[in-house]
XYZ file of C-alpha atoms in Angstrom:
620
model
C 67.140 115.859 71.867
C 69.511 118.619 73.265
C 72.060 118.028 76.039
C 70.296 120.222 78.476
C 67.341 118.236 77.877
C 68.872 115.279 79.148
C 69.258 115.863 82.819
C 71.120 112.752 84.001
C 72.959 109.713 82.926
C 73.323 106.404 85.030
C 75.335 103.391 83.887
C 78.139 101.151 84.765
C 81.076 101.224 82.753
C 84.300 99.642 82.766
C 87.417 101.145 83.703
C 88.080 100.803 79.431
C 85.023 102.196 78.712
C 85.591 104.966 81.225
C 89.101 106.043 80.201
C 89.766 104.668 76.394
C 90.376 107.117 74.106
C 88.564 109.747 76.667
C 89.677 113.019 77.741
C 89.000 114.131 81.035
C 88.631 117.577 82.665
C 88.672 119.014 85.892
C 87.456 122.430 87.908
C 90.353 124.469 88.977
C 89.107 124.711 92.425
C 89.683 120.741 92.594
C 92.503 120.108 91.181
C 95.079 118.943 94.039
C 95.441 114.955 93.822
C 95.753 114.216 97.568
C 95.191 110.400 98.696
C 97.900 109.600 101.111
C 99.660 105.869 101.127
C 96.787 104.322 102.829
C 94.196 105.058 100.369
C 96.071 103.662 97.530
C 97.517 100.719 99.640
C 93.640 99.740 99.978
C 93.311 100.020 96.493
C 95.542 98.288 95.350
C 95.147 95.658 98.198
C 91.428 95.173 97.288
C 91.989 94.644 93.637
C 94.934 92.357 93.659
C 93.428 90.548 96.055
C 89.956 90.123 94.723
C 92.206 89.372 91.577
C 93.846 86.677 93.153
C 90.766 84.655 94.546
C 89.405 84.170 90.938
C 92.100 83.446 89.158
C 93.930 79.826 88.214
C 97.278 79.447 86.793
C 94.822 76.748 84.515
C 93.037 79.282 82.948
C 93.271 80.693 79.839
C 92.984 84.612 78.719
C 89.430 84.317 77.295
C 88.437 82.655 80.749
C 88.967 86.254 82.358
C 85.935 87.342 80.864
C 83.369 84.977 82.620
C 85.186 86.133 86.109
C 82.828 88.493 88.410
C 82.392 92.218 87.871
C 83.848 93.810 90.375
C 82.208 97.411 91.586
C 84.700 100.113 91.987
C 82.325 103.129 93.395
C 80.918 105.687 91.307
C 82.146 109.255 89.596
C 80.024 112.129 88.667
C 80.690 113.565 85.281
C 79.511 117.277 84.321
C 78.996 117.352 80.631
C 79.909 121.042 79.471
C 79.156 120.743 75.557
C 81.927 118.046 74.046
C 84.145 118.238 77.586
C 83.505 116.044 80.318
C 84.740 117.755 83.564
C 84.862 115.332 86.693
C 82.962 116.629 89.310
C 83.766 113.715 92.071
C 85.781 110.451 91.653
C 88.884 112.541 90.267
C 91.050 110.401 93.122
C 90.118 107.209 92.427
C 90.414 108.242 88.634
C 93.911 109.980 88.839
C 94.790 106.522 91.052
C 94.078 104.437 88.507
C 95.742 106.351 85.871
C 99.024 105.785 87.959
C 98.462 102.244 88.611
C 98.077 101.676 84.581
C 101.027 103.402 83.777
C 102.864 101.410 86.094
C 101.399 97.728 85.018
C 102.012 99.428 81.235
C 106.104 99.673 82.158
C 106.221 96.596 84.413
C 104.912 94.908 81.270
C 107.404 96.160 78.770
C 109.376 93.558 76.533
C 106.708 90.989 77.209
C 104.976 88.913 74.258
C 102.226 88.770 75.888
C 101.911 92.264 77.040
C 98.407 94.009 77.320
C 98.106 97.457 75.076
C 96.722 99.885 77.496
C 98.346 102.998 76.012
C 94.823 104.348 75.135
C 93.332 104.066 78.493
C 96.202 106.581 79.310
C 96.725 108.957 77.060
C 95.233 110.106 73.429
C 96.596 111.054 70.456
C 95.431 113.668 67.922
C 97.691 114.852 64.826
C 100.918 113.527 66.083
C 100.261 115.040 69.762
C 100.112 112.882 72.710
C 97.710 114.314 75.773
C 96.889 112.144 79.043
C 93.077 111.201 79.301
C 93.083 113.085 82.801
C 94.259 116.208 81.389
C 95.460 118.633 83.787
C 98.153 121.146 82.541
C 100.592 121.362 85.886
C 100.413 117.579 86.041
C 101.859 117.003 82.486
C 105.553 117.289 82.722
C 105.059 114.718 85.491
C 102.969 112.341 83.777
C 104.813 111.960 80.740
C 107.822 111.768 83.248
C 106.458 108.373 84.484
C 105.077 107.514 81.438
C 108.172 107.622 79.632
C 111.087 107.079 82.358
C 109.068 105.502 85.208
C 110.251 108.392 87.692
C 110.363 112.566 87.722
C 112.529 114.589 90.289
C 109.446 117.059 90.973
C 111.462 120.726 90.500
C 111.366 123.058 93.219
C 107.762 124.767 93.661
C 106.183 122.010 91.905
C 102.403 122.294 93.173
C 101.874 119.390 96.020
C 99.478 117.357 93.652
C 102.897 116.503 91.781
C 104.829 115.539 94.371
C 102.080 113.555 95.607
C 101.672 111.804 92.614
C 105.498 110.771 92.167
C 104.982 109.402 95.794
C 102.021 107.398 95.220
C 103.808 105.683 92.000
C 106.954 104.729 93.849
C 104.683 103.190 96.482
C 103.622 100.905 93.122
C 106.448 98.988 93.029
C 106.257 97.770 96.804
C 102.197 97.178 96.931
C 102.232 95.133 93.534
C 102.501 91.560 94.763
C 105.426 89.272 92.866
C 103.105 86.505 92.591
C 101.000 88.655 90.296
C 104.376 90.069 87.993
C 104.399 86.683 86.177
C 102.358 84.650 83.919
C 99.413 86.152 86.114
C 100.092 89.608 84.945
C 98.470 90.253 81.515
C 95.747 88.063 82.923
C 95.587 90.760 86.021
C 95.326 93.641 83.707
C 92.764 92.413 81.509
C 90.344 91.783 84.664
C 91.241 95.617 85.829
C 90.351 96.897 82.283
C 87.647 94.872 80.902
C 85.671 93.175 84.231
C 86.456 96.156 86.880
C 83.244 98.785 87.168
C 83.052 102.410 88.049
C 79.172 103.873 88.341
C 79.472 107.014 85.656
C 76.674 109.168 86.566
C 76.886 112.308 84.005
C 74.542 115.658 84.498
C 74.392 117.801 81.625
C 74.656 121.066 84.218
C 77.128 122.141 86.947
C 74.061 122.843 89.288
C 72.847 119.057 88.307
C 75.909 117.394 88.757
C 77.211 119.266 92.088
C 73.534 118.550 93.385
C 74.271 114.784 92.947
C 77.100 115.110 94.724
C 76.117 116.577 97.318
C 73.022 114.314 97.773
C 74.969 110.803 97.176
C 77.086 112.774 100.184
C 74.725 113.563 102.541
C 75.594 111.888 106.066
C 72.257 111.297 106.826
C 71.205 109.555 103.233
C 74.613 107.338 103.052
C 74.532 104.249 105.264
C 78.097 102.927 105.575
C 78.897 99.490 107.191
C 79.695 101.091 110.246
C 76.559 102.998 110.593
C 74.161 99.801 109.727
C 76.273 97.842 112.827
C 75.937 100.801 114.709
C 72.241 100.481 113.804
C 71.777 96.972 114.698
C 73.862 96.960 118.125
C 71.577 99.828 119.302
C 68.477 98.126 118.207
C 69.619 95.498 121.046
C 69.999 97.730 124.047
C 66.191 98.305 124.929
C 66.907 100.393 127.754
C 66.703 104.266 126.317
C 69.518 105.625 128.662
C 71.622 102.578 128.104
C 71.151 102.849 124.505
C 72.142 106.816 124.756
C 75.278 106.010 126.354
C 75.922 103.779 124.118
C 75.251 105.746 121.243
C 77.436 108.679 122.592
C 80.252 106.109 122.530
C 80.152 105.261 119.665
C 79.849 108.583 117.946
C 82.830 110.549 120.021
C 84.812 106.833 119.287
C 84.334 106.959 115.366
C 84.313 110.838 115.209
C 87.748 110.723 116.498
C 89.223 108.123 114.578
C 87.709 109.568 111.527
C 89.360 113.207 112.521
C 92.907 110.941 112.370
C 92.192 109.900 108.448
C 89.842 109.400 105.990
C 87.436 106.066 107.296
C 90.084 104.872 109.713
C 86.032 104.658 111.943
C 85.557 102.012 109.151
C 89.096 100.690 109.525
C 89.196 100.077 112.750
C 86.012 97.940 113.057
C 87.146 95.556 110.721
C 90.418 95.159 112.207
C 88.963 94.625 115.885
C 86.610 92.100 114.471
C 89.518 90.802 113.082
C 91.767 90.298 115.786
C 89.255 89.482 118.529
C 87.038 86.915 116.631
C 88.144 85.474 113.584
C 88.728 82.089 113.552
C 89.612 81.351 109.754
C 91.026 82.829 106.536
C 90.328 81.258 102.872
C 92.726 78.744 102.324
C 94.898 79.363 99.267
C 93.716 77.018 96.444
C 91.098 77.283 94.070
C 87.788 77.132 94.769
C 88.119 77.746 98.814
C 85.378 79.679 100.459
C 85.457 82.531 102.086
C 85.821 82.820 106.010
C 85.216 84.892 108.789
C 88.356 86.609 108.535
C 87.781 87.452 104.677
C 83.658 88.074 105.865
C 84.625 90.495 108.340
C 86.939 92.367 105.660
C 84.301 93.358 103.498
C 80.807 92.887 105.314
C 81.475 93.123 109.053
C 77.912 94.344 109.720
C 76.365 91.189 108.278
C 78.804 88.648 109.230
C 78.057 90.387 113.123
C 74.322 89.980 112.437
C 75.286 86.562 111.723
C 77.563 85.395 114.280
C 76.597 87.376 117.434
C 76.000 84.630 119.460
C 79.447 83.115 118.907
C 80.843 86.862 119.402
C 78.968 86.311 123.173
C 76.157 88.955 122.159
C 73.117 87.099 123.459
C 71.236 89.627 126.401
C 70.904 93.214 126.547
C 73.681 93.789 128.660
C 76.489 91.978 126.463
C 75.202 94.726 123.631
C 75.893 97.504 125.831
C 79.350 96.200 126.808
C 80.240 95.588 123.494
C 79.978 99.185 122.511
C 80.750 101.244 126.124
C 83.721 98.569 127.050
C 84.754 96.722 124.585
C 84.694 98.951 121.451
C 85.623 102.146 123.899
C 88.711 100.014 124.883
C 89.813 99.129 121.440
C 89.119 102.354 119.446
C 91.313 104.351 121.955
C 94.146 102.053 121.299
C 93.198 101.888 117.992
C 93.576 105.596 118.070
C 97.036 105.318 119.314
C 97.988 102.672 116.558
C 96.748 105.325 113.633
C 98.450 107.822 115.455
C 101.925 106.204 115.664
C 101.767 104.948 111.851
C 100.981 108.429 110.642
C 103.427 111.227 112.286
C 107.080 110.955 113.979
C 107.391 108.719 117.113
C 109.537 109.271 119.412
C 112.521 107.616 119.134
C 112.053 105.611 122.685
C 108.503 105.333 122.652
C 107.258 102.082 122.452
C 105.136 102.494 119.757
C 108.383 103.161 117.422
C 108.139 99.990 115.780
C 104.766 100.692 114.900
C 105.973 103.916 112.602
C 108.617 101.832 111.262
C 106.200 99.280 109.980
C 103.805 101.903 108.737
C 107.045 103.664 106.521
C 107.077 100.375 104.820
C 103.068 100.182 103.995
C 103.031 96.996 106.560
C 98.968 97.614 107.007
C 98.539 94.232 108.230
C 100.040 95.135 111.402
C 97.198 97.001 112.784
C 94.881 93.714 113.733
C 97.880 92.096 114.526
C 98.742 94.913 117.005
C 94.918 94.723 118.561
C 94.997 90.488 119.177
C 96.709 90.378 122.608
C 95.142 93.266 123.857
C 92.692 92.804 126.908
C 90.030 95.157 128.432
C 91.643 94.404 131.910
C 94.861 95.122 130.494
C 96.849 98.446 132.429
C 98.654 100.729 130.455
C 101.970 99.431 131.242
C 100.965 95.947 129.833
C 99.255 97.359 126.678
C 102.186 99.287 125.871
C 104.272 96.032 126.750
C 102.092 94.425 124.083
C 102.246 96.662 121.325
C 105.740 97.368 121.356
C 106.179 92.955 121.369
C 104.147 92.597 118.631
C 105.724 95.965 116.877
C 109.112 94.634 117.076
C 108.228 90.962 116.053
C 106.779 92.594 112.532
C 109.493 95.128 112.509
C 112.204 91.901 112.461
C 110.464 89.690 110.247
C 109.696 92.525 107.393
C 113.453 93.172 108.013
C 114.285 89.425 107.035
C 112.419 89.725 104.342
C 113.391 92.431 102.448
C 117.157 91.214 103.079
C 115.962 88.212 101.483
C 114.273 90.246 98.538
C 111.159 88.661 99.375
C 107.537 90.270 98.743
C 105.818 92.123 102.276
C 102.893 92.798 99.996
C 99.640 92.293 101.803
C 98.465 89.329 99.478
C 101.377 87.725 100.076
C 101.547 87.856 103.873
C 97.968 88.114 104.351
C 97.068 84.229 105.228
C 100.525 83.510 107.595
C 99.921 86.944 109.346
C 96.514 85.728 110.499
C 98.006 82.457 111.849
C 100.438 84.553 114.246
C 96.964 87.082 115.206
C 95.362 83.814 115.931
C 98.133 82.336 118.108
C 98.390 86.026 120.002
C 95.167 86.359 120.762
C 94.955 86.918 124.396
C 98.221 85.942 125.624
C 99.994 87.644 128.442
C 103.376 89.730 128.182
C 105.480 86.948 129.012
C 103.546 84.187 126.494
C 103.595 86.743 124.229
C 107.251 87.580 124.073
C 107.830 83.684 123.673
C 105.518 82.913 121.408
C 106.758 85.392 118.383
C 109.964 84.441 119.405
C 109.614 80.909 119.036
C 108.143 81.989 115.794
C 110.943 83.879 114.493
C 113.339 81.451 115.320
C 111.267 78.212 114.343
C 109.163 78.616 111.504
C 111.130 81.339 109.739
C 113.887 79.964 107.356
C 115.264 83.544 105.835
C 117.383 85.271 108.173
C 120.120 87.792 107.158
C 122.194 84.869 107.332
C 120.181 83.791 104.111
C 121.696 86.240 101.743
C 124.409 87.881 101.193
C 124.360 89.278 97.857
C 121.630 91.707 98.740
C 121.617 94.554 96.176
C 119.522 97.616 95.254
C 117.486 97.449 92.283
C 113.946 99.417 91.114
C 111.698 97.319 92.843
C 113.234 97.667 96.302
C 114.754 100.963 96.361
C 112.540 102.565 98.918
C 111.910 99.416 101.162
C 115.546 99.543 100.872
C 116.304 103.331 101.677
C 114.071 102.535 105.030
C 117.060 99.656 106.249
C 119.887 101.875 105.837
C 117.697 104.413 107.644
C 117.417 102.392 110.396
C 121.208 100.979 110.111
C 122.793 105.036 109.729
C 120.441 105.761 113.100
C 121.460 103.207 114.704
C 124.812 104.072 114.748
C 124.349 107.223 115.304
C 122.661 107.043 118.192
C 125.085 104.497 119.664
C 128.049 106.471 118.904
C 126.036 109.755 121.398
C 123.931 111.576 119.114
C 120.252 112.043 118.391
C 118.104 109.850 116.428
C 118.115 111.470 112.628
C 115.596 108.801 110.944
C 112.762 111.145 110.599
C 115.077 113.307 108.741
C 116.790 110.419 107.069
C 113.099 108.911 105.446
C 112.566 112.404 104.286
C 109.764 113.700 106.882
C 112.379 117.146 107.439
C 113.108 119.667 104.948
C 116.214 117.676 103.817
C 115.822 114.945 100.973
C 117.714 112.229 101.374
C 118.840 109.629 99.298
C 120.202 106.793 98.468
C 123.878 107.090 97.275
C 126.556 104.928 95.099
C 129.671 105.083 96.874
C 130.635 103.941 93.421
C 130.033 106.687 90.377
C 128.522 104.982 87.640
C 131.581 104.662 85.184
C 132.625 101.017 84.670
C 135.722 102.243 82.722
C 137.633 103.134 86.356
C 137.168 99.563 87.301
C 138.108 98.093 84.604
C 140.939 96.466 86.256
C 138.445 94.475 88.430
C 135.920 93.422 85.729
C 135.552 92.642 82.484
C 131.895 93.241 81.795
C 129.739 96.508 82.495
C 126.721 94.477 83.630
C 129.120 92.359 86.260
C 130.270 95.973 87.468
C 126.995 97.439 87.792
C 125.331 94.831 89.449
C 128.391 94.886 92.002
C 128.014 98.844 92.778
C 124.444 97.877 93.313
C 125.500 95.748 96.304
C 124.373 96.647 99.835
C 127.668 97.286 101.224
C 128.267 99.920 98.140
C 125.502 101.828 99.413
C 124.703 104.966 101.523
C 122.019 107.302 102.699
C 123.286 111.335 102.229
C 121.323 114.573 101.173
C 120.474 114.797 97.662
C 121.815 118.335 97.569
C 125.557 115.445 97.828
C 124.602 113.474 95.259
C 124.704 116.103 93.118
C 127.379 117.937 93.672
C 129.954 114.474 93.764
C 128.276 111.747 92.888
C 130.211 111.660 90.026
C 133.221 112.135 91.505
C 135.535 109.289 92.184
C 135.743 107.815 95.511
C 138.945 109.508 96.389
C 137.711 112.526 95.677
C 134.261 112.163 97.693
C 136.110 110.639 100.505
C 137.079 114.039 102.261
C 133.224 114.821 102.150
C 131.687 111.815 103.377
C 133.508 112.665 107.098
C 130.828 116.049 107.224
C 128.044 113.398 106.470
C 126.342 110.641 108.862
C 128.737 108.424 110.894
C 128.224 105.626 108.856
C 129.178 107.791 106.203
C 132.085 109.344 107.620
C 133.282 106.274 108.898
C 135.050 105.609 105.539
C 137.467 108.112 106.515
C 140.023 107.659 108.454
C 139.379 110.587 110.446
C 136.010 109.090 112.231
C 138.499 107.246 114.114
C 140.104 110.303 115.542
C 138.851 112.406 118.343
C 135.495 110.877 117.770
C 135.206 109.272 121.602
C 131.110 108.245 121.204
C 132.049 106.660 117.806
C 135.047 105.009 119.389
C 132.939 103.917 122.551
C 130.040 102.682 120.568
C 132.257 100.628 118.100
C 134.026 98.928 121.581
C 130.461 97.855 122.857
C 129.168 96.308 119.736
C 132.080 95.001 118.619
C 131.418 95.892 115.305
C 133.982 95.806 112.624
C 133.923 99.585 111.484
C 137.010 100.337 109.538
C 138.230 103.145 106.654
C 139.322 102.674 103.581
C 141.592 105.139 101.388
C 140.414 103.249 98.320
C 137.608 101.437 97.415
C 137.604 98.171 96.047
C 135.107 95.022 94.942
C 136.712 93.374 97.990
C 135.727 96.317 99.927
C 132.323 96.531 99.161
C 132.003 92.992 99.870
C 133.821 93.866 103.110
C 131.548 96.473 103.847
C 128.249 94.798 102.683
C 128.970 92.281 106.127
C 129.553 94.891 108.367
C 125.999 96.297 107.234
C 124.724 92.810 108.443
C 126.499 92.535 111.530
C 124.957 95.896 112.137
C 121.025 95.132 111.369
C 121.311 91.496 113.532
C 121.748 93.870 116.342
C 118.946 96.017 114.543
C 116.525 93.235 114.566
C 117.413 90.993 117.205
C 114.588 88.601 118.217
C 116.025 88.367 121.706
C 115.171 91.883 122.042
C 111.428 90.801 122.243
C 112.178 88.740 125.817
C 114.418 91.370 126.778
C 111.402 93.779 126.128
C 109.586 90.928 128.675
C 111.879 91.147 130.903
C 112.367 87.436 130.508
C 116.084 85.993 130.363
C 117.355 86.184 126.731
């Protein structure tokens, strides 16, 4: 039988049998690899965590393969003689090709280390070629292959400069409690038990008609759309159920217009933070709960719980939808808005930006629990900027404490505070993530202070000092630079060694490289300038960069003793906080220590939780 006589191909595959030893083409009208953080935040959010509910530290390897399947979507393949083009899934595919190469590196050096090379890339006569092949994508492919980064070069095409972004993101969405033991065990579930649907046509016109069919608005019921169905069904009255309907539409059409399914998003996190009551507890063998229900089937756990939700008469349908779900999706709206462009530096949905910079997606149900119909827009605003600043704070303490913010880690004490916040007032509010801040958290930045910059938290890291530099710049009279600083402005910034990386000028100081390295690596040995610095003198000794640091940031320039002079908002600002700002002609291992505690004293004025009854107006 011929290809063309074979018009299409349906089976489920796993994500081994889709890429190993496979080569993969695609259209050059398609080629631009654009999911943004959120879509591979979800990703990697829903595998790790469905991960993480079957396995046991008790189990052994082979017990992986008796764990669920676990349905990934589906991809359309056009089969053009021996070449497989992709025709739709290339995302998801190009996604998961990043994701292997960075379990294949965070693997390295172990015994028991998984070989996943071939679900990567192929080799034929002594050449290696990736498996999604895709010719302005290869220098940065083998980049991360090989190195784990790639400075994109100027006029790189925005697919690669996507992709480097999406693979740093890696490092901060891949939960620690997974990097262990559970790791190879993690990575044989993703290869061998994880399904894709890999429908192939054996013609374009069969393949793009697939698509376009398994597209189709009105053939593809979503979640959303089947509780959209079923809350209609309820309002009898037709003009009631028209309004209603209109709602609904304008509601998800807008949300949708802000990202791709944020319409989707946002039901699950109202139903979240209005009604659910409990989360799986962590040990083997718990069931799931509402909270975990409402994350992956809020239509049917609705259908099954509307009486508890108070949807019993005609009326409470309608309200539902024109008052209830019209009051949340606006503010909704204003959450997804906030989390995906520049804030305004006194807005009081800043915090809100600040915890979306650091992939904090928890924050958004979180955000919605105190938030009443009745509520005026004063009070809202009250309430989002509370709760804002209370997650802004405590993902502070964390990172300082090198701890994990991933969303299977914070997942099942987040829900505890949404619970506690449901429905409070401003002033309950305030106190109550207070008293949680300064009760029932142990790690402060008193905690630690031999915080240090390593692979893992370089970004989450670059974010702090963001906030630290801005901080003192706007204290000491200027503007707020931290859109520029976290590289939303033409000017990349990053994050600089005040030390050069040559142990052999220190050698009066320490008597090991690794002792010397790990001590440059230290907090207060650290800075935020424009890349265009770092390479023109980061190689340069101190001395010699000193004179250059004054024409950067003030916290920068504040190493020279020049910041002092003439400098009346630096000198002002430094007499307010009472900060110990000083310069230093040389710099020394006491000096960075030095320095490292003035970056502390700094962020616990940063992240005060006193500034959440301040923000009450309640006595602090």
């Amino acid at each position: 039988m011929n290809d063309t006589d074979r018009s299409i191909d349906g089976v489920a595959k796993t994500i081994a049998e889709v890429l190993e030893k496979k080569k993969y083409s695609i259209d050059y009208y398609q080629r631009e690899y654009k999911w943004e953080a959120k879509q591979i935040t979800d990703l990697v959010n829903d595998l790790t965590t469905k991960f993480a509910d079957l396995y046991d530290p008790q189990h052994a390897r082979k017990d992986v393969a008796r764990y669920p399947g676990y349905y990934l979507g589906s991809i359309i393949i056009s089969q053009k003689g021996s070449q497989p083009y992709i025709v739709d899934g290339q995302q998801r595919m190009t996604t998961l090709t990043l994701l292997l190469t960075f379990l294949r590196r965070l693997q390295q050096g172990r015994p028991d280390a998984v070989d996943i090379d071939q679900l990567i890339f192929s080799e034929k006569f002594g050449e290696k070629s990736f498996n999604l092949d895709i010719d302005d994508r290869r220098d940065c492919m083998e980049s991360l292959f090989d190195e784990g980064d790639y400075d994109a070069p100027q006029g790189a095409p925005e697919s690669v400069h996507t992709l480097v972004a999406r693979y740093e993101e890696l490092d901060e969405l891949f939960p620690e409690e997974l990097r262990g033991e559970a790791l190879p065990f993690f990575i044989d579930w993703l290869k061998d038990r994880v399904q894709l649907v890999q429908i192939t046509a054996y013609t374009d016109d069969d393949a793009y008609s697939i698509f376009e069919t398994m597209n189709d608005r009105g053939l593809k019921l979503t979640p959303a759309d089947m509780l959209k169905g079923y809350l209609l069904a309820n309002i009898d009255d037709g003009k009631d159920r028209n309004k209603a309907n209109e709602v609904w539409r304008s509601r998800i059409r807008t949300l949708n217009e802000l990202g791709e399914d944020t319409g989707s998003d946002f039901l699950k996190n109202w139903l979240r933070s209005q009604y659910a009551t409990k989360i799986r507890e962590r040990k083997r063998a718990a069931r799931r709960e509402d909270w975990d229900e409402i994350g992956t089937e809020f239509h049917r756990w609705l259908r099954k719980d509307h009486e508890r939700v108070g949807l019993s008469t005609r009326s409470d349908f309608y309200n539902f939808i024109v008052r209830d779900m019209d009051f949340y999706s606006i503010q909704y709206g204003r959450i997804a808005s906030a989390s995906n462009g520049t804030v305004d530096p006194d807005s009081p949905l800043r915090y809100i930006n600040y915890n979306a910079d650091l992939r904090f997606t928890l924050q958004d149900q979180l955000l919605l629990s105190p938030l009443m119909v009745d509520d005026d827009p004063t009070t809202i605003d009250k309430k989002l900027e509370l709760v804002g600043k209370f997650i802004d704070i405590l993902l502070a303490w964390r990172i300082w404490n090198q701890k994990s913010t991933a969303y299977s880690t914070m997942q099942y004490a987040m829900f505890l505070v949404l619970r506690d916040i449901r429905g409070l007032d401003v002033p309950d509010l305030a106190r109550a993530l207070y008293a949680y801040l300064t009760k029932e958290v142990s790690e402060t930045f008193d905690s630690n202070d031999d915080l240090h910059v390593h692979q893992q938290n370089r970004n989450q890291l670059h974010k702090l000092l963001a906030r630290i530099t801005d901080y003192v710049e706007v204290g000491s009279g200027g503007v707020s630079k931290y859109a520029e600083l976290t590289n939303t402005r033409k000017v990349r910034y990053e994050v600089e060694h005040i030390w050069a990386d040559h142990p052999e000028r220190h050698e009066d100081e320490f008597d090991h490289e690794n002792d010397f390295a790990r001590h440059r690596n230290r907090i207060g040995g650290l800075l935020l300038l424009p890349k265009s610095f770092n390479a023109s003198y980061n190689d340069d000794p101190y001395e010699l960069k000193l004179p250059h640091y004054f024409k950067q940031n003030i916290l920068a320039a504040s190493l020279n003793p020049k910041a002092y002079e003439k400098n009346p908002g630096f000198v002002s600002f430094l007499k307010r906080s009472g900060l110990g700002f000083k310069s230093y002609e040389q710099f020394k291992a006491a000096d960075v220590i030095e320095r490292g505690k003035l970056y502390r004293e700094i962020a616990r004025q940063v992240w005060n939780p006193a500034d959440l009854l301040v923000i009450a107006g309640l006595p602090s």
